[in-house]
mmCIF file with all atom_site columns, C-alpha atoms in Angstrom:
data_model
loop_
_atom_site.group_PDB
_atom_site.id
_atom_site.type_symbol
_atom_site.label_atom_id
_atom_site.label_alt_id
_atom_site.label_comp_id
_atom_site.label_asym_id
_atom_site.label_entity_id
_atom_site.label_seq_id
_atom_site.pdbx_PDB_ins_code
_atom_site.Cartn_x
_atom_site.Cartn_y
_atom_site.Cartn_z
_atom_site.occupancy
_atom_site.B_iso_or_equiv
_atom_site.pdbx_formal_charge
_atom_site.auth_seq_id
_atom_site.auth_comp_id
_atom_site.auth_asym_id
_atom_site.auth_atom_id
_atom_site.pdbx_PDB_model_num
ATOM 1   C CA . UNK A 1 1   ? 95.304  -88.866  48.383  1.00 52.00 ? 17  UNK A CA 1
ATOM 2   C CA . UNK A 1 2   ? 92.548  -91.283  49.302  1.00 59.00 ? 18  UNK A CA 1
ATOM 3   C CA . UNK A 1 3   ? 89.690  -88.788  48.877  1.00 61.00 ? 19  UNK A CA 1
ATOM 4   C CA . UNK A 1 4   ? 90.907  -87.218  45.626  1.00 60.00 ? 20  UNK A CA 1
ATOM 5   C CA . UNK A 1 5   ? 89.031  -88.068  42.432  1.00 57.00 ? 21  UNK A CA 1
ATOM 6   C CA . UNK A 1 6   ? 91.056  -90.255  40.099  1.00 57.00 ? 22  UNK A CA 1
ATOM 7   C CA . UNK A 1 7   ? 90.938  -90.840  36.392  1.00 57.00 ? 23  UNK A CA 1
ATOM 8   C CA . UNK A 1 8   ? 89.616  -94.190  35.274  1.00 62.00 ? 24  UNK A CA 1
ATOM 9   C CA . UNK A 1 9   ? 93.007  -95.053  33.772  1.00 59.00 ? 25  UNK A CA 1
ATOM 10  C CA . UNK A 1 10  ? 96.471  -94.221  34.997  1.00 61.00 ? 26  UNK A CA 1
ATOM 11  C CA . UNK A 1 11  ? 99.978  -95.313  34.040  1.00 59.00 ? 27  UNK A CA 1
ATOM 12  C CA . UNK A 1 12  ? 99.783  -98.300  36.372  1.00 64.00 ? 28  UNK A CA 1
ATOM 13  C CA . UNK A 1 13  ? 96.748  -99.701  34.588  1.00 67.00 ? 29  UNK A CA 1
ATOM 14  C CA . UNK A 1 14  ? 97.963  -99.169  31.009  1.00 67.00 ? 30  UNK A CA 1
ATOM 15  C CA . UNK A 1 15  ? 97.569  -102.180 28.763  1.00 74.00 ? 31  UNK A CA 1
ATOM 16  C CA . UNK A 1 16  ? 99.127  -102.859 25.361  1.00 70.00 ? 32  UNK A CA 1
ATOM 17  C CA . UNK A 1 17  ? 95.669  -103.908 24.235  1.00 73.00 ? 33  UNK A CA 1
ATOM 18  C CA . UNK A 1 18  ? 94.688  -100.234 24.438  1.00 76.00 ? 34  UNK A CA 1
ATOM 19  C CA . UNK A 1 19  ? 97.269  -99.105  21.863  1.00 82.00 ? 35  UNK A CA 1
ATOM 20  C CA . UNK A 1 20  ? 97.119  -98.915  18.094  1.00 91.00 ? 36  UNK A CA 1
ATOM 21  C CA . UNK A 1 21  ? 100.816 -99.853  18.006  1.00 92.00 ? 37  UNK A CA 1
ATOM 22  C CA . UNK A 1 22  ? 100.074 -103.274 19.442  1.00 92.00 ? 38  UNK A CA 1
ATOM 23  C CA . UNK A 1 23  ? 97.349  -104.017 16.897  1.00 94.00 ? 39  UNK A CA 1
ATOM 24  C CA . UNK A 1 24  ? 99.488  -102.787 14.001  1.00 95.00 ? 40  UNK A CA 1
ATOM 25  C CA . UNK A 1 25  ? 102.357 -105.039 15.127  1.00 96.00 ? 41  UNK A CA 1
ATOM 26  C CA . UNK A 1 26  ? 100.043 -107.995 15.687  1.00 95.00 ? 42  UNK A CA 1
ATOM 27  C CA . UNK A 1 27  ? 98.359  -107.602 12.284  1.00 96.00 ? 43  UNK A CA 1
ATOM 28  C CA . UNK A 1 28  ? 101.693 -107.232 10.482  1.00 97.00 ? 44  UNK A CA 1
ATOM 29  C CA . UNK A 1 29  ? 103.073 -110.272 12.316  1.00 97.00 ? 45  UNK A CA 1
ATOM 30  C CA . UNK A 1 30  ? 100.024 -112.290 11.303  1.00 97.00 ? 46  UNK A CA 1
ATOM 31  C CA . UNK A 1 31  ? 100.386 -111.225 7.663   1.00 97.00 ? 47  UNK A CA 1
ATOM 32  C CA . UNK A 1 32  ? 104.086 -112.118 7.689   1.00 96.00 ? 48  UNK A CA 1
ATOM 33  C CA . UNK A 1 33  ? 103.368 -115.446 9.393   1.00 97.00 ? 49  UNK A CA 1
ATOM 34  C CA . UNK A 1 34  ? 100.785 -116.309 6.727   1.00 97.00 ? 50  UNK A CA 1
ATOM 35  C CA . UNK A 1 35  ? 103.228 -115.440 3.932   1.00 94.00 ? 51  UNK A CA 1
ATOM 36  C CA . UNK A 1 36  ? 105.970 -117.513 5.581   1.00 95.00 ? 52  UNK A CA 1
ATOM 37  C CA . UNK A 1 37  ? 103.589 -120.472 5.834   1.00 96.00 ? 53  UNK A CA 1
ATOM 38  C CA . UNK A 1 38  ? 102.744 -120.173 2.120   1.00 95.00 ? 54  UNK A CA 1
ATOM 39  C CA . UNK A 1 39  ? 106.480 -120.079 1.348   1.00 93.00 ? 55  UNK A CA 1
ATOM 40  C CA . UNK A 1 40  ? 107.151 -123.145 3.499   1.00 94.00 ? 56  UNK A CA 1
ATOM 41  C CA . UNK A 1 41  ? 109.230 -121.153 6.002   1.00 95.00 ? 57  UNK A CA 1
ATOM 42  C CA . UNK A 1 42  ? 106.957 -121.422 9.045   1.00 93.00 ? 58  UNK A CA 1
ATOM 43  C CA . UNK A 1 43  ? 109.489 -123.443 11.070  1.00 95.00 ? 59  UNK A CA 1
ATOM 44  C CA . UNK A 1 44  ? 112.418 -121.220 10.094  1.00 96.00 ? 60  UNK A CA 1
ATOM 45  C CA . UNK A 1 45  ? 111.289 -118.157 12.088  1.00 96.00 ? 61  UNK A CA 1
ATOM 46  C CA . UNK A 1 46  ? 110.829 -119.496 15.638  1.00 95.00 ? 62  UNK A CA 1
ATOM 47  C CA . UNK A 1 47  ? 111.228 -116.039 17.209  1.00 96.00 ? 63  UNK A CA 1
ATOM 48  C CA . UNK A 1 48  ? 108.613 -114.233 15.096  1.00 97.00 ? 64  UNK A CA 1
ATOM 49  C CA . UNK A 1 49  ? 106.388 -112.168 17.381  1.00 96.00 ? 65  UNK A CA 1
ATOM 50  C CA . UNK A 1 50  ? 104.599 -108.844 17.823  1.00 96.00 ? 66  UNK A CA 1
ATOM 51  C CA . UNK A 1 51  ? 105.986 -106.461 20.422  1.00 94.00 ? 67  UNK A CA 1
ATOM 52  C CA . UNK A 1 52  ? 105.843 -102.895 21.729  1.00 92.00 ? 68  UNK A CA 1
ATOM 53  C CA . UNK A 1 53  ? 108.767 -100.708 22.692  1.00 90.00 ? 69  UNK A CA 1
ATOM 54  C CA . UNK A 1 54  ? 108.819 -98.473  25.778  1.00 85.00 ? 70  UNK A CA 1
ATOM 55  C CA . UNK A 1 55  ? 107.108 -95.692  23.798  1.00 87.00 ? 71  UNK A CA 1
ATOM 56  C CA . UNK A 1 56  ? 104.209 -97.879  22.698  1.00 86.00 ? 72  UNK A CA 1
ATOM 57  C CA . UNK A 1 57  ? 105.402 -98.197  19.104  1.00 93.00 ? 73  UNK A CA 1
ATOM 58  C CA . UNK A 1 58  ? 104.549 -101.528 17.540  1.00 95.00 ? 74  UNK A CA 1
ATOM 59  C CA . UNK A 1 59  ? 107.416 -103.709 16.382  1.00 96.00 ? 75  UNK A CA 1
ATOM 60  C CA . UNK A 1 60  ? 107.688 -107.039 14.600  1.00 97.00 ? 76  UNK A CA 1
ATOM 61  C CA . UNK A 1 61  ? 110.470 -109.206 15.992  1.00 96.00 ? 77  UNK A CA 1
ATOM 62  C CA . UNK A 1 62  ? 111.854 -111.520 13.320  1.00 95.00 ? 78  UNK A CA 1
ATOM 63  C CA . UNK A 1 63  ? 114.560 -113.045 15.487  1.00 95.00 ? 79  UNK A CA 1
ATOM 64  C CA . UNK A 1 64  ? 117.575 -115.048 14.448  1.00 96.00 ? 80  UNK A CA 1
ATOM 65  C CA . UNK A 1 65  ? 117.508 -117.309 11.416  1.00 96.00 ? 81  UNK A CA 1
ATOM 66  C CA . UNK A 1 66  ? 119.946 -119.724 9.840   1.00 96.00 ? 82  UNK A CA 1
ATOM 67  C CA . UNK A 1 67  ? 122.079 -118.651 6.871   1.00 97.00 ? 83  UNK A CA 1
ATOM 68  C CA . UNK A 1 68  ? 120.034 -120.981 4.663   1.00 96.00 ? 84  UNK A CA 1
ATOM 69  C CA . UNK A 1 69  ? 116.787 -119.329 5.783   1.00 96.00 ? 85  UNK A CA 1
ATOM 70  C CA . UNK A 1 70  ? 118.244 -115.865 5.137   1.00 96.00 ? 86  UNK A CA 1
ATOM 71  C CA . UNK A 1 71  ? 119.224 -116.931 1.618   1.00 97.00 ? 87  UNK A CA 1
ATOM 72  C CA . UNK A 1 72  ? 115.730 -118.332 0.966   1.00 95.00 ? 88  UNK A CA 1
ATOM 73  C CA . UNK A 1 73  ? 114.153 -115.102 2.227   1.00 94.00 ? 89  UNK A CA 1
ATOM 74  C CA . UNK A 1 74  ? 116.494 -113.019 0.056   1.00 96.00 ? 90  UNK A CA 1
ATOM 75  C CA . UNK A 1 75  ? 115.499 -115.086 -2.984  1.00 95.00 ? 91  UNK A CA 1
ATOM 76  C CA . UNK A 1 76  ? 111.790 -114.578 -2.237  1.00 93.00 ? 92  UNK A CA 1
ATOM 77  C CA . UNK A 1 77  ? 112.359 -110.820 -1.987  1.00 92.00 ? 93  UNK A CA 1
ATOM 78  C CA . UNK A 1 78  ? 114.307 -110.806 -5.256  1.00 94.00 ? 94  UNK A CA 1
ATOM 79  C CA . UNK A 1 79  ? 111.446 -112.662 -6.962  1.00 93.00 ? 95  UNK A CA 1
ATOM 80  C CA . UNK A 1 80  ? 108.881 -110.236 -5.542  1.00 90.00 ? 96  UNK A CA 1
ATOM 81  C CA . UNK A 1 81  ? 110.875 -107.250 -6.757  1.00 92.00 ? 97  UNK A CA 1
ATOM 82  C CA . UNK A 1 82  ? 111.366 -108.815 -10.192 1.00 91.00 ? 98  UNK A CA 1
ATOM 83  C CA . UNK A 1 83  ? 107.613 -109.386 -10.486 1.00 89.00 ? 99  UNK A CA 1
ATOM 84  C CA . UNK A 1 84  ? 106.847 -105.678 -10.040 1.00 85.00 ? 100 UNK A CA 1
ATOM 85  C CA . UNK A 1 85  ? 106.376 -105.385 -6.285  1.00 75.00 ? 101 UNK A CA 1
ATOM 86  C CA . UNK A 1 86  ? 108.652 -102.305 -6.342  1.00 63.00 ? 102 UNK A CA 1
ATOM 87  C CA . UNK A 1 87  ? 106.197 -100.277 -8.450  1.00 62.00 ? 103 UNK A CA 1
ATOM 88  C CA . UNK A 1 88  ? 104.849 -98.271  -5.518  1.00 56.00 ? 104 UNK A CA 1
ATOM 89  C CA . UNK A 1 89  ? 108.093 -96.283  -5.368  1.00 55.00 ? 105 UNK A CA 1
ATOM 90  C CA . UNK A 1 90  ? 107.255 -94.986  -8.835  1.00 55.00 ? 106 UNK A CA 1
ATOM 91  C CA . UNK A 1 91  ? 103.925 -93.585  -7.659  1.00 56.00 ? 107 UNK A CA 1
ATOM 92  C CA . UNK A 1 92  ? 101.752 -96.447  -8.879  1.00 53.00 ? 108 UNK A CA 1
ATOM 93  C CA . UNK A 1 93  ? 98.901  -97.533  -6.605  1.00 50.00 ? 109 UNK A CA 1
ATOM 94  C CA . UNK A 1 94  ? 99.674  -100.553 -4.465  1.00 53.00 ? 110 UNK A CA 1
ATOM 95  C CA . UNK A 1 95  ? 97.432  -102.844 -2.468  1.00 56.00 ? 111 UNK A CA 1
ATOM 96  C CA . UNK A 1 96  ? 96.955  -101.786 1.151   1.00 58.00 ? 112 UNK A CA 1
ATOM 97  C CA . UNK A 1 97  ? 98.949  -103.621 3.775   1.00 60.00 ? 113 UNK A CA 1
ATOM 98  C CA . UNK A 1 98  ? 97.210  -105.500 6.544   1.00 54.00 ? 114 UNK A CA 1
ATOM 99  C CA . UNK A 1 99  ? 98.072  -102.688 8.950   1.00 52.00 ? 115 UNK A CA 1
ATOM 100 C CA . UNK A 1 100 ? 96.539  -100.106 6.590   1.00 59.00 ? 116 UNK A CA 1
ATOM 101 C CA . UNK A 1 101 ? 93.403  -102.204 6.082   1.00 59.00 ? 117 UNK A CA 1
ATOM 102 C CA . UNK A 1 102 ? 92.835  -102.499 9.822   1.00 56.00 ? 118 UNK A CA 1
ATOM 103 C CA . UNK A 1 103 ? 93.735  -98.924  10.782  1.00 56.00 ? 119 UNK A CA 1
ATOM 104 C CA . UNK A 1 104 ? 91.285  -97.629  13.318  1.00 54.00 ? 120 UNK A CA 1
ATOM 105 C CA . UNK A 1 105 ? 90.054  -101.074 14.341  1.00 50.00 ? 121 UNK A CA 1
ATOM 106 C CA . UNK A 1 106 ? 90.842  -101.746 17.954  1.00 47.00 ? 122 UNK A CA 1
#
């Protein structure tokens, strides 16, 4: 009703910029982009982007890649695992992810 008090924000004025999910997805996408640049794969992931689903959960869209790019990515993951990246499953401390470092920053 026209004379009823309204909240400052309602569903019609919701913005993804108000959600932690958006910032987590954006920060993770940025970290992945930076790693792909260092690996020389920046042109091989043209669909890489941050996104939100209908529930406001942050997602990182990797998109389609060529078979050659998938093989290069698999090799990078194998090398990371061989160098000890998998240690956190054994209860050993691991470095915080970008999303963990920026938690609470909006």
